[in-house]
Amino acid sequence: METPADLDARIIKLISQVVPVKPEQIKRGDRLREDLGMDSVCSMELLSMLAEELDLDVGVEDAAGIRTVADTIALAARFLRAKAAA
Amino acid sequence: MSAAAVQPVEVAEPDVMGALLTGVERYLRSEVDAAQIDREGAVPARVLAGLGELGVFGVTIPQRYGGAGLRLTDACRLAAALARADRSIATTVGLHLGLGTRPLVAFGAEGLKQRYLPRLASGEAIAAFATTEANAGSDLSRLATTALAEGAQLVVNGEKLFVTNGRLAKVFTITAATPGLGGAQRGSSLVLLESGDPGLSVGREERKLGLKGSSTAPLTIDGVRIEPERIIGEPGRGADQLHHVLAWGRTLMSAGCCGTARAALVKAIEHTASRRQFGRTLDAQPVVREHLALMGARLAAMEALVHDTASLEDDVPGLLQRSLAAKVFGSDGASYVVDTALQLFGGLGFIEESGMPLLLRDVRITRIFEGANDVLLTQLGTHLATAPPPRRALAPLVGPDAFALACSADVVAAALDAHREELSARHKIGLLRQTRLLNRLGRAVAWSEALDATVRAVDARRTTSRGAAALFSEVAARDVANALAAPFGEEVVSSALADLEPGA
Ligand SMILES: Cc1cc2nc3c(=O)[nH]c(=O)nc-3n(C[C@H](O)[C@H](O)[C@H](O)COP(=O)(O)OP(=O)(O)OC[C@H]3O[C@@H](n4cnc5c(N)ncnc54)[C@H](O)[C@@H]3O)c2cc1C
């Protein structure tokens, strides 16, 4: 069973595949744009990869409003809970 | 106020641009020779000075700094008039009014504005904007230029490419990575540099296909030391500010496309009315008549979309999105109109003296700079997929003159919306990686928005040609349906590519 810390690590690793920042330098509070240097296309790609990797049924509109690493983790956690409940 | 929030501009008298345009058009007719500018590779200094005296360089700069404080819609009318006479002049002025001075006007601190804007408004100083680098072209997030704190100063290092007004400008706004500034670890900032800053050097003039009178040169920034006050707006918020200024730049560039297309259309109308073949003038040939009508329809839609886009000046998210459509629709449209006009000139169109080769060379860059069209279309499609803007049906809102057109526009928009819903239900968030689909969606959005704008122009009686609008509505319906058709299969594309081995 994946713990919240495991999920954080998994998502941070995914982010480090999209931007040239080492996983150990990525923090939950980082903003995707200002702290990680992602443009909007890049952050959309991240969310799409995340849904694929975790096999989540995320809708395209859910991508709007995601600004930070913590937002990304919260989105993943929300959809993982929904998947477990289904 | 949020970092990228726009400072309000004072609104000038509504008829100021009309009066200015009369003088500018008279000046352009008597003093500007586009063929000479093209041959000599520069706009004569006396022409730039004359335009400065007319107030052209200050139209969008607030009155308290010596400008006219006019709106983006007014600046677009000016850009179109300049481009109709000469695209190099329009590019020089348009860059100055848009990317060149907009960062300072929208985000600059009062001290910085007082120091630079009066000279920029008079044209004594011309502005440039430099973001493109060897490895940061369409992908603006890969900036290698840095501005790093060292003691009480910032030290700027980097190389910029293809800087419009490069060899003319006294004031440069550049983008630089500013790690840590403003709390943004990988943030960037807009930084103001002056031509006299030690360490700043401008390279040689590029030799170009067209726009030969517009200066384009690389910039080397080698350890330029500046005070931190030279950062425009809030440090670390360069990406947000960049989106705003790019939207201005794209809108003004699209207005220039209207001017270029109008110049080509007028030439084509005159030529086809006088040239006789097969016992009648060319414009009596049904096929030629259809070409001319389609060119006029396209131009009417371009002008309507530019007007609608520029009217969104105070609605920054709206301007960002609509300017993507205006830029692609305008540059594609100008390319189409110029190319068709040249075709109607026949062999003469290939000869310099007809003026058509110059128009063709000058228009080509418009589909590349200010964002390559395919890149912008994908962005536009992504906008639509993630945050579809609410659209109210036009038919109940318009008067009888525009009612039938509004019904057509509503049908097109409904088809687009149904398609978007189907794609998002089928692909879910994976749609965001289907860039070929997003690109096609973007094209459909641009054409649908052009149709909406055309309907509004007819309703507001900004266009005199309801016929052109009606024809455009048929064109748009077909183009949108085509854009929404399924893309070519991945296997077909891949197997065709496999045949294209290097050296084949
Ligand atoms: C005359 C001139 C004036 C200019 N003025 C300025 C200026 O004042 N300031 C400034 O900063 N820059 C300026 N530029 C630079 C201009 O904005 C860039 O050339 C332009 O943004 C494209 O970047 P690139 O040349 O690196 O092309 P690339 O990014 O290398 O792209 C090349 C082509 O690849 C395709 N492509 C790339 N990415 C994608 C994608 N994601 N999806 C689909 N297709 C893609 C497109 O067809 C594109 O045209 C100027 C350029 C010229 C030629």
Short mmCIF file of C-alpha atoms in Angstrom, two decimals, chain B:
data_model
loop_
_atom_site.label_atom_id
_atom_site.label_comp_id
_atom_site.label_asym_id
_atom_site.label_seq_id
_atom_site.Cartn_x
_atom_site.Cartn_y
_atom_site.Cartn_z
CA MET B 1 -2.03 44.10 -7.05
CA SER B 2 -0.73 40.79 -8.43
CA ALA B 3 2.71 40.74 -10.00
CA ALA B 4 1.55 40.60 -13.57
CA ALA B 5 -1.38 42.96 -13.00
CA VAL B 6 -1.49 45.72 -15.52
CA GLN B 7 -1.25 49.31 -14.42
CA PRO B 8 -4.12 51.33 -15.85
CA VAL B 9 -3.44 53.72 -18.72
CA GLU B 10 -5.19 57.02 -19.02
CA VAL B 11 -7.66 57.16 -21.88
CA ALA B 12 -7.17 59.84 -24.52
CA GLU B 13 -9.75 61.71 -26.61
CA PRO B 14 -11.50 59.35 -29.02
CA ASP B 15 -10.70 61.26 -32.23
CA VAL B 16 -6.95 61.67 -31.69
CA MET B 17 -5.95 58.68 -33.79
CA GLY B 18 -8.16 59.73 -36.70
CA ALA B 19 -6.36 63.07 -36.91
CA LEU B 20 -2.95 61.49 -36.46
CA LEU B 21 -3.66 58.92 -39.18
CA THR B 22 -4.57 61.60 -41.71
CA GLY B 23 -1.17 63.23 -41.21
CA VAL B 24 0.70 59.93 -41.13
CA GLU B 25 -0.91 58.65 -44.34
CA ARG B 26 -0.12 61.92 -46.10
CA TYR B 27 3.48 61.69 -44.90
CA LEU B 28 3.81 58.05 -45.99
CA ARG B 29 2.46 58.86 -49.47
CA SER B 30 4.88 61.72 -50.01
CA GLU B 31 8.02 60.52 -48.21
CA VAL B 32 8.13 56.73 -48.30
CA ASP B 33 9.38 54.59 -51.16
CA ALA B 34 9.10 50.94 -50.11
CA ALA B 35 11.15 49.68 -53.08
CA GLN B 36 13.99 52.02 -52.16
CA ILE B 37 13.89 50.90 -48.51
CA ASP B 38 14.06 47.30 -49.70
CA ARG B 39 17.00 48.02 -52.05
CA GLU B 40 18.97 50.05 -49.53
CA GLY B 41 18.22 47.77 -46.59
CA ALA B 42 17.23 50.55 -44.20
CA VAL B 43 14.46 53.01 -43.48
CA PRO B 44 16.02 56.46 -44.06
CA ALA B 45 16.80 58.21 -40.77
CA ARG B 46 14.87 61.26 -41.98
CA VAL B 47 11.71 59.11 -42.37
CA LEU B 48 12.03 57.76 -38.83
CA ALA B 49 12.62 61.31 -37.57
CA GLY B 50 9.59 62.56 -39.53
CA LEU B 51 7.41 59.81 -38.07
CA GLY B 52 8.75 60.70 -34.63
CA GLU B 53 7.71 64.32 -35.13
CA LEU B 54 4.22 63.17 -36.06
CA GLY B 55 4.05 61.35 -32.69
CA VAL B 56 4.02 57.82 -34.05
CA PHE B 57 6.47 56.41 -31.48
CA GLY B 58 4.44 57.60 -28.52
CA VAL B 59 0.89 56.62 -29.40
CA THR B 60 0.53 54.00 -26.65
CA ILE B 61 2.74 55.74 -24.09
CA PRO B 62 0.74 57.57 -21.39
CA GLN B 63 0.31 61.32 -21.82
CA ARG B 64 2.16 62.15 -18.62
CA TYR B 65 5.35 60.81 -20.20
CA GLY B 66 4.86 62.69 -23.45
CA GLY B 67 2.87 60.08 -25.37
CA ALA B 68 -0.67 60.19 -26.73
CA GLY B 69 -2.04 57.59 -24.27
CA LEU B 70 -4.09 55.90 -26.97
CA ARG B 71 -5.62 52.43 -26.88
CA LEU B 72 -4.44 49.21 -28.49
CA THR B 73 -7.25 49.48 -31.06
CA ASP B 74 -5.81 52.84 -32.15
CA ALA B 75 -2.28 51.50 -32.31
CA CYS B 76 -3.59 48.69 -34.53
CA ARG B 77 -5.07 51.22 -36.97
CA LEU B 78 -1.67 52.89 -37.12
CA ALA B 79 0.17 49.57 -37.61
CA ALA B 80 -2.17 48.67 -40.49
CA ALA B 81 -1.65 52.06 -42.16
CA LEU B 82 2.14 51.80 -41.83
CA ALA B 83 2.21 48.24 -43.17
CA ARG B 84 0.10 49.25 -46.13
CA ALA B 85 2.87 51.67 -47.11
CA ASP B 86 5.89 49.61 -46.02
CA ARG B 87 6.20 46.54 -43.84
CA SER B 88 9.71 47.40 -42.62
CA ILE B 89 8.47 50.68 -41.17
CA ALA B 90 5.48 48.92 -39.62
CA THR B 91 7.79 46.36 -38.02
CA THR B 92 10.15 49.02 -36.64
CA VAL B 93 7.30 51.04 -35.13
CA GLY B 94 5.12 48.05 -34.17
CA LEU B 95 7.96 46.43 -32.24
CA HIS B 96 8.65 49.72 -30.46
CA LEU B 97 4.97 50.17 -29.49
CA GLY B 98 4.39 46.54 -28.56
CA LEU B 99 7.20 44.39 -27.21
CA GLY B 100 9.58 47.35 -26.98
CA THR B 101 7.75 49.76 -24.70
CA ARG B 102 4.78 47.77 -23.39
CA PRO B 103 6.79 46.07 -20.60
CA LEU B 104 7.79 49.45 -19.19
CA VAL B 105 4.32 50.99 -19.59
CA ALA B 106 2.47 48.00 -18.12
CA PHE B 107 4.83 46.89 -15.36
CA GLY B 108 7.59 49.48 -14.87
CA ALA B 109 8.21 51.31 -11.61
CA GLU B 110 7.54 55.05 -11.69
CA GLY B 111 11.25 55.96 -11.57
CA LEU B 112 12.06 53.76 -14.53
CA LYS B 113 9.14 55.18 -16.51
CA GLN B 114 10.17 58.77 -15.86
CA ARG B 115 13.71 57.97 -16.86
CA TYR B 116 13.00 56.27 -20.18
CA LEU B 117 9.46 56.83 -21.47
CA PRO B 118 9.73 60.49 -22.54
CA ARG B 119 12.63 59.72 -24.91
CA LEU B 120 10.83 56.61 -26.15
CA ALA B 121 7.61 58.57 -26.75
CA SER B 122 9.33 61.18 -28.89
CA GLY B 123 11.21 58.60 -30.95
CA GLU B 124 14.54 60.01 -29.78
CA ALA B 125 15.14 56.50 -28.42
CA ILE B 126 13.82 53.42 -30.22
CA ALA B 127 13.04 50.28 -28.23
CA ALA B 128 13.89 46.64 -28.87
CA PHE B 129 12.89 43.41 -27.17
CA ALA B 130 15.19 40.40 -26.95
CA THR B 131 14.15 36.98 -25.76
CA THR B 132 15.13 34.55 -28.54
CA GLU B 133 18.37 32.65 -27.97
CA ALA B 134 20.19 29.85 -29.78
CA ASN B 135 18.47 27.21 -27.63
CA ALA B 136 15.38 29.18 -26.61
CA GLY B 137 13.33 29.88 -29.73
CA SER B 138 9.78 28.55 -29.65
CA ASP B 139 10.56 27.08 -26.23
CA LEU B 140 10.96 30.23 -24.19
CA SER B 141 11.48 28.34 -20.92
CA ARG B 142 15.08 27.40 -21.84
CA LEU B 143 16.70 30.80 -21.29
CA ALA B 144 20.48 30.69 -20.85
CA THR B 145 20.81 34.45 -20.29
CA THR B 146 21.13 35.19 -16.59
CA ALA B 147 20.93 38.26 -14.38
CA LEU B 148 22.58 37.32 -11.08
CA ALA B 149 22.95 39.39 -7.93
CA GLU B 150 26.51 40.36 -7.09
CA GLY B 151 26.71 42.69 -4.13
CA ALA B 152 24.25 45.52 -4.70
CA GLN B 153 24.26 44.99 -8.45
CA LEU B 154 22.96 42.57 -11.05
CA VAL B 155 25.36 41.07 -13.55
CA VAL B 156 23.82 40.09 -16.86
CA ASN B 157 25.33 37.57 -19.28
CA GLY B 158 23.95 35.98 -22.42
CA GLU B 159 23.46 36.04 -26.17
CA LYS B 160 20.23 37.05 -27.89
CA LEU B 161 19.36 36.45 -31.51
CA PHE B 162 17.28 38.13 -34.24
CA VAL B 163 16.60 41.30 -32.28
CA THR B 164 14.29 43.59 -34.25
CA ASN B 165 15.48 47.22 -34.11
CA GLY B 166 18.76 45.77 -32.79
CA ARG B 167 21.04 48.26 -34.52
CA LEU B 168 18.67 51.21 -34.04
CA ALA B 169 17.62 50.79 -30.44
CA LYS B 170 18.83 52.71 -27.44
CA VAL B 171 16.65 50.78 -24.98
CA PHE B 172 16.45 46.97 -24.84
CA THR B 173 14.08 44.89 -22.76
CA ILE B 174 15.56 41.43 -22.39
CA THR B 175 14.42 38.26 -20.67
CA ALA B 176 16.86 36.67 -18.25
CA ALA B 177 16.79 33.80 -15.79
CA THR B 178 16.96 35.31 -12.31
CA PRO B 179 17.19 32.29 -9.99
CA GLY B 180 16.07 33.09 -6.47
CA LEU B 181 14.95 36.66 -7.18
CA GLY B 182 11.47 37.40 -5.88
CA GLY B 183 11.47 33.94 -4.25
CA ALA B 184 11.23 32.19 -7.64
CA GLN B 185 13.92 29.48 -7.80
CA ARG B 186 13.81 29.07 -11.56
CA GLY B 187 12.06 32.36 -12.31
CA SER B 188 12.91 34.85 -15.00
CA SER B 189 12.62 38.63 -15.17
CA LEU B 190 12.35 41.37 -17.74
CA VAL B 191 15.45 43.54 -17.55
CA LEU B 192 16.09 46.90 -19.14
CA LEU B 193 19.45 47.51 -20.80
CA GLU B 194 20.76 50.60 -22.55
CA SER B 195 22.80 50.63 -25.73
CA GLY B 196 25.64 52.39 -23.87
CA ASP B 197 25.87 49.84 -21.04
CA PRO B 198 29.49 48.58 -20.87
CA GLY B 199 29.50 44.93 -21.98
CA LEU B 200 26.50 45.22 -24.29
CA SER B 201 27.29 44.89 -27.98
CA VAL B 202 25.11 44.56 -31.05
CA GLY B 203 26.31 42.24 -33.82
CA ARG B 204 26.15 42.74 -37.54
CA GLU B 205 22.90 43.26 -39.41
CA GLU B 206 21.37 39.95 -40.55
CA ARG B 207 20.87 39.45 -44.31
CA LYS B 208 17.22 38.52 -44.67
CA LEU B 209 14.67 37.25 -47.20
CA GLY B 210 12.44 40.26 -46.61
CA LEU B 211 11.77 43.12 -44.20
CA LYS B 212 15.14 44.40 -45.35
CA GLY B 213 14.57 47.88 -44.00
CA SER B 214 13.88 46.54 -40.50
CA SER B 215 17.02 46.06 -38.43
CA THR B 216 17.61 42.50 -37.14
CA ALA B 217 20.81 41.77 -35.22
CA PRO B 218 22.20 39.60 -32.42
CA LEU B 219 23.00 40.99 -29.00
CA THR B 220 25.94 39.98 -26.82
CA ILE B 221 25.57 40.73 -23.13
CA ASP B 222 28.92 40.21 -21.49
CA GLY B 223 29.00 40.94 -17.77
CA VAL B 224 26.74 43.99 -17.98
CA ARG B 225 26.43 45.46 -14.47
CA ILE B 226 23.21 47.24 -13.64
CA GLU B 227 21.33 48.42 -10.60
CA PRO B 228 18.47 46.05 -9.57
CA GLU B 229 15.97 48.85 -10.32
CA ARG B 230 16.48 48.01 -13.99
CA ILE B 231 14.30 44.93 -13.49
CA ILE B 232 10.92 45.80 -14.96
CA GLY B 233 8.08 45.01 -12.55
CA GLU B 234 8.28 42.34 -9.89
CA PRO B 235 11.47 40.22 -10.05
CA GLY B 236 10.93 36.56 -10.90
CA ARG B 237 7.61 37.18 -12.67
CA GLY B 238 9.06 37.47 -16.18
CA ALA B 239 7.10 34.50 -17.56
CA ASP B 240 3.73 36.07 -16.70
CA GLN B 241 4.78 39.49 -17.93
CA LEU B 242 6.16 37.96 -21.11
CA HIS B 243 2.77 36.44 -21.94
CA HIS B 244 1.15 39.82 -21.58
CA VAL B 245 3.63 41.70 -23.77
CA LEU B 246 3.68 38.93 -26.36
CA ALA B 247 -0.10 39.28 -26.63
CA TRP B 248 0.33 43.00 -27.39
CA GLY B 249 3.07 42.29 -29.89
CA ARG B 250 1.03 39.63 -31.66
CA THR B 251 -2.01 41.89 -31.89
CA LEU B 252 -0.03 44.75 -33.44
CA MET B 253 1.68 42.34 -35.82
CA SER B 254 -1.73 41.00 -36.89
CA ALA B 255 -2.87 44.56 -37.59
CA GLY B 256 0.21 44.95 -39.81
CA CYS B 257 -0.93 41.82 -41.67
CA CYS B 258 -4.22 43.58 -42.46
CA GLY B 259 -2.26 46.49 -43.96
CA THR B 260 -0.10 44.18 -46.07
CA ALA B 261 -3.14 42.22 -47.28
CA ARG B 262 -4.98 45.43 -48.14
CA ALA B 263 -2.00 46.70 -50.15
CA ALA B 264 -1.91 43.43 -52.12
CA LEU B 265 -5.67 43.32 -52.65
CA VAL B 266 -5.82 46.89 -53.94
CA LYS B 267 -3.00 46.15 -56.39
CA ALA B 268 -4.78 42.99 -57.56
CA ILE B 269 -8.08 44.83 -58.07
CA GLU B 270 -6.36 47.56 -60.10
CA HIS B 271 -4.34 45.12 -62.17
CA THR B 272 -7.20 42.77 -62.98
CA ALA B 273 -9.41 45.71 -63.94
CA SER B 274 -6.95 46.89 -66.59
CA ARG B 275 -5.25 43.76 -67.94
CA ARG B 276 -7.13 42.20 -70.87
CA GLN B 277 -6.87 38.56 -71.94
CA PHE B 278 -9.28 36.41 -73.96
CA GLY B 279 -11.06 39.58 -75.12
CA ARG B 280 -11.97 40.88 -71.68
CA THR B 281 -10.39 42.24 -68.53
CA LEU B 282 -9.15 39.66 -66.05
CA ASP B 283 -11.71 40.74 -63.49
CA ALA B 284 -14.46 39.66 -65.86
CA GLN B 285 -13.26 36.05 -65.65
CA PRO B 286 -15.49 34.15 -63.20
CA VAL B 287 -12.55 32.35 -61.62
CA VAL B 288 -10.67 35.61 -61.08
CA ARG B 289 -13.82 37.23 -59.67
CA GLU B 290 -14.08 34.43 -57.14
CA HIS B 291 -10.43 34.85 -56.15
CA LEU B 292 -10.92 38.59 -55.60
CA ALA B 293 -14.11 38.04 -53.60
CA LEU B 294 -12.41 35.42 -51.40
CA MET B 295 -9.44 37.72 -50.78
CA GLY B 296 -11.78 40.53 -49.77
CA ALA B 297 -13.78 38.20 -47.52
CA ARG B 298 -10.65 37.01 -45.80
CA LEU B 299 -9.39 40.55 -45.28
CA ALA B 300 -12.72 41.67 -43.81
CA ALA B 301 -12.51 38.81 -41.30
CA MET B 302 -8.87 39.63 -40.45
CA GLU B 303 -9.74 43.26 -39.77
CA ALA B 304 -12.72 42.25 -37.64
CA LEU B 305 -10.68 39.80 -35.59
CA VAL B 306 -7.88 42.32 -35.00
CA HIS B 307 -10.43 44.89 -33.85
CA ASP B 308 -12.09 42.41 -31.47
CA THR B 309 -8.72 41.27 -30.12
CA ALA B 310 -7.40 44.77 -29.51
CA SER B 311 -10.66 45.68 -27.76
CA LEU B 312 -9.74 43.11 -25.10
CA GLU B 313 -6.85 45.30 -23.93
CA ASP B 314 -8.23 45.49 -20.37
CA ASP B 315 -9.12 41.79 -20.19
CA VAL B 316 -5.63 40.31 -20.12
CA PRO B 317 -6.57 36.57 -20.16
CA GLY B 318 -8.98 37.29 -23.03
CA LEU B 319 -6.31 39.21 -24.93
CA LEU B 320 -3.78 36.39 -24.42
CA GLN B 321 -6.10 33.82 -25.90
CA ARG B 322 -7.64 35.90 -28.70
CA SER B 323 -4.27 37.28 -29.84
CA LEU B 324 -3.13 33.72 -30.59
CA ALA B 325 -6.06 33.40 -32.98
CA ALA B 326 -5.51 36.86 -34.48
CA LYS B 327 -1.81 36.21 -35.09
CA VAL B 328 -2.29 32.90 -36.87
CA PHE B 329 -5.40 33.98 -38.77
CA GLY B 330 -3.83 37.32 -39.73
CA SER B 331 -0.46 35.99 -40.89
CA ASP B 332 -1.98 33.03 -42.75
CA GLY B 333 -4.53 35.41 -44.29
CA ALA B 334 -1.96 37.98 -45.37
CA SER B 335 0.19 35.22 -46.89
CA TYR B 336 -2.82 33.87 -48.78
CA VAL B 337 -3.92 37.28 -50.06
CA VAL B 338 -0.41 38.30 -51.15
CA ASP B 339 0.24 34.98 -52.85
CA THR B 340 -3.10 35.06 -54.69
CA ALA B 341 -2.58 38.68 -55.73
CA LEU B 342 0.83 37.79 -57.14
CA GLN B 343 -0.75 34.93 -59.08
CA LEU B 344 -3.31 37.31 -60.59
CA PHE B 345 -0.46 39.51 -61.81
CA GLY B 346 0.80 36.53 -63.84
CA GLY B 347 4.45 36.73 -64.96
CA LEU B 348 4.51 40.41 -64.09
CA GLY B 349 3.95 39.44 -60.45
CA PHE B 350 7.35 37.75 -60.47
CA ILE B 351 9.06 40.95 -61.63
CA GLU B 352 10.30 43.38 -58.97
CA GLU B 353 8.76 46.48 -60.57
CA SER B 354 5.23 45.15 -59.95
CA GLY B 355 5.85 45.47 -56.21
CA MET B 356 4.52 41.95 -55.64
CA PRO B 357 7.86 40.22 -54.89
CA LEU B 358 8.51 42.71 -52.09
CA LEU B 359 5.10 42.04 -50.54
CA LEU B 360 5.67 38.29 -50.81
CA ARG B 361 9.14 38.46 -49.20
CA ASP B 362 7.97 40.77 -46.44
CA VAL B 363 4.92 38.72 -45.51
CA ARG B 364 6.74 35.41 -45.13
CA ILE B 365 8.20 36.07 -41.69
CA THR B 366 4.79 36.85 -40.18
CA ARG B 367 4.01 33.15 -39.85
CA ILE B 368 7.27 32.60 -37.93
CA PHE B 369 8.07 35.52 -35.66
CA GLU B 370 6.02 36.51 -32.61
CA GLY B 371 5.58 32.73 -32.22
CA ALA B 372 5.63 30.13 -35.02
CA ASN B 373 2.03 29.51 -36.12
CA ASP B 374 1.97 25.79 -35.34
CA VAL B 375 3.24 26.45 -31.83
CA LEU B 376 0.53 29.07 -31.25
CA LEU B 377 -2.21 26.85 -32.68
CA THR B 378 -1.30 24.09 -30.24
CA GLN B 379 -1.40 26.63 -27.40
CA LEU B 380 -4.79 27.81 -28.60
CA GLY B 381 -6.11 24.24 -28.75
CA THR B 382 -4.74 23.60 -25.25
CA HIS B 383 -6.53 26.70 -23.95
CA LEU B 384 -9.79 25.47 -25.40
CA ALA B 385 -9.34 21.94 -24.07
CA THR B 386 -8.50 22.92 -20.50
CA ALA B 387 -10.57 26.05 -19.96
CA PRO B 388 -13.19 26.45 -22.68
CA PRO B 389 -14.19 30.12 -22.65
CA PRO B 390 -17.92 30.68 -22.11
CA ARG B 391 -19.51 31.69 -25.40
CA ARG B 392 -22.99 33.18 -25.62
CA ALA B 393 -25.00 32.49 -28.76
CA LEU B 394 -24.72 35.49 -31.09
CA ALA B 395 -28.10 35.20 -32.82
CA PRO B 396 -30.17 36.59 -29.90
CA LEU B 397 -27.71 39.46 -29.45
CA VAL B 398 -27.53 40.96 -32.93
CA GLY B 399 -29.79 43.08 -35.09
CA PRO B 400 -31.52 41.94 -38.30
CA ASP B 401 -28.52 42.83 -40.52
CA ALA B 402 -26.32 40.30 -38.80
CA PHE B 403 -28.93 37.71 -37.80
CA ALA B 404 -28.38 35.14 -40.56
CA LEU B 405 -24.61 35.40 -40.18
CA ALA B 406 -24.90 35.05 -36.41
CA CYS B 407 -26.92 31.84 -36.85
CA SER B 408 -24.14 30.42 -39.06
CA ALA B 409 -21.49 31.43 -36.51
CA ASP B 410 -23.50 29.76 -33.74
CA VAL B 411 -23.72 26.54 -35.74
CA VAL B 412 -19.94 26.56 -36.33
CA ALA B 413 -19.23 27.27 -32.65
CA ALA B 414 -21.62 24.52 -31.54
CA ALA B 415 -19.89 22.00 -33.82
CA LEU B 416 -16.53 23.02 -32.38
CA ASP B 417 -17.81 22.70 -28.81
CA ALA B 418 -19.33 19.28 -29.46
CA HIS B 419 -16.03 18.17 -30.97
CA ARG B 420 -14.09 19.46 -27.97
CA GLU B 421 -16.41 17.60 -25.59
CA GLU B 422 -16.07 14.40 -27.56
CA LEU B 423 -12.27 14.65 -27.57
CA SER B 424 -12.09 15.37 -23.87
CA ALA B 425 -14.46 12.48 -23.07
CA ARG B 426 -12.42 10.13 -25.26
CA HIS B 427 -8.88 11.14 -24.28
CA LYS B 428 -9.42 12.62 -20.82
CA ILE B 429 -6.25 14.36 -19.66
CA GLY B 430 -4.25 12.44 -22.23
CA LEU B 431 -5.61 14.95 -24.75
CA LEU B 432 -2.94 17.35 -23.55
CA ARG B 433 -0.25 15.18 -25.10
CA GLN B 434 -2.13 14.77 -28.38
CA THR B 435 -0.57 17.86 -29.89
CA ARG B 436 -1.68 17.08 -33.42
CA LEU B 437 -5.29 17.06 -32.22
CA LEU B 438 -4.76 20.23 -30.17
CA ASN B 439 -3.17 21.96 -33.14
CA ARG B 440 -6.20 21.18 -35.32
CA LEU B 441 -8.52 22.25 -32.53
CA GLY B 442 -6.56 25.53 -32.34
CA ARG B 443 -7.06 26.13 -36.06
CA ALA B 444 -10.80 25.54 -35.70
CA VAL B 445 -10.91 27.99 -32.77
CA ALA B 446 -9.07 30.68 -34.74
CA TRP B 447 -11.44 30.42 -37.70
CA SER B 448 -14.51 30.27 -35.48
CA GLU B 449 -13.36 33.38 -33.57
CA ALA B 450 -12.72 35.16 -36.85
CA LEU B 451 -16.29 34.36 -37.87
CA ASP B 452 -17.68 35.63 -34.54
CA ALA B 453 -15.67 38.83 -34.95
CA THR B 454 -16.99 39.28 -38.49
CA VAL B 455 -20.57 38.94 -37.26
CA ARG B 456 -19.96 41.57 -34.58
CA ALA B 457 -18.36 43.89 -37.15
CA VAL B 458 -21.45 43.61 -39.37
CA ASP B 459 -23.75 44.14 -36.41
CA ALA B 460 -21.83 47.21 -35.24
CA ARG B 461 -21.60 48.45 -38.85
CA ARG B 462 -17.83 48.60 -38.66
CA THR B 463 -17.70 46.81 -42.00
CA THR B 464 -19.52 48.06 -45.04
CA SER B 465 -19.37 44.76 -46.85
CA ARG B 466 -22.04 42.34 -45.70
CA GLY B 467 -21.33 40.37 -48.88
CA ALA B 468 -17.72 39.78 -47.85
CA ALA B 469 -18.91 38.72 -44.40
CA ALA B 470 -21.46 36.30 -45.87
CA LEU B 471 -18.81 34.73 -48.10
CA PHE B 472 -16.42 34.44 -45.19
CA SER B 473 -19.05 32.64 -43.14
CA GLU B 474 -19.19 29.93 -45.83
CA VAL B 475 -15.40 29.74 -45.99
CA ALA B 476 -15.12 29.51 -42.20
CA ALA B 477 -17.73 26.75 -41.98
CA ARG B 478 -15.74 24.64 -44.47
CA ASP B 479 -12.35 25.42 -42.91
CA VAL B 480 -13.56 24.60 -39.40
CA ALA B 481 -15.09 21.31 -40.59
CA ASN B 482 -11.79 20.48 -42.27
CA ALA B 483 -9.79 21.32 -39.13
CA LEU B 484 -12.09 19.12 -37.05
CA ALA B 485 -11.77 16.12 -39.36
CA ALA B 486 -9.70 13.31 -37.88
CA PRO B 487 -5.94 13.83 -38.30
CA PHE B 488 -3.98 11.46 -40.53
CA GLY B 489 -3.34 8.14 -38.80
CA GLU B 490 -0.13 7.84 -36.81
CA GLU B 491 0.88 4.70 -38.75
CA VAL B 492 0.47 6.39 -42.13
CA VAL B 493 2.53 9.37 -40.98
CA SER B 494 5.22 7.14 -39.47
CA SER B 495 5.50 4.88 -42.49
CA ALA B 496 5.70 7.89 -44.83
CA LEU B 497 8.43 9.31 -42.60
CA ALA B 498 10.33 6.03 -42.68
CA ASP B 499 10.68 6.51 -46.46
CA LEU B 500 12.29 9.90 -45.91
CA GLU B 501 15.64 8.71 -44.71
CA PRO B 502 18.36 11.37 -44.77
CA GLY B 503 20.02 11.54 -48.15
CA ALA B 504 17.10 9.81 -49.88
#
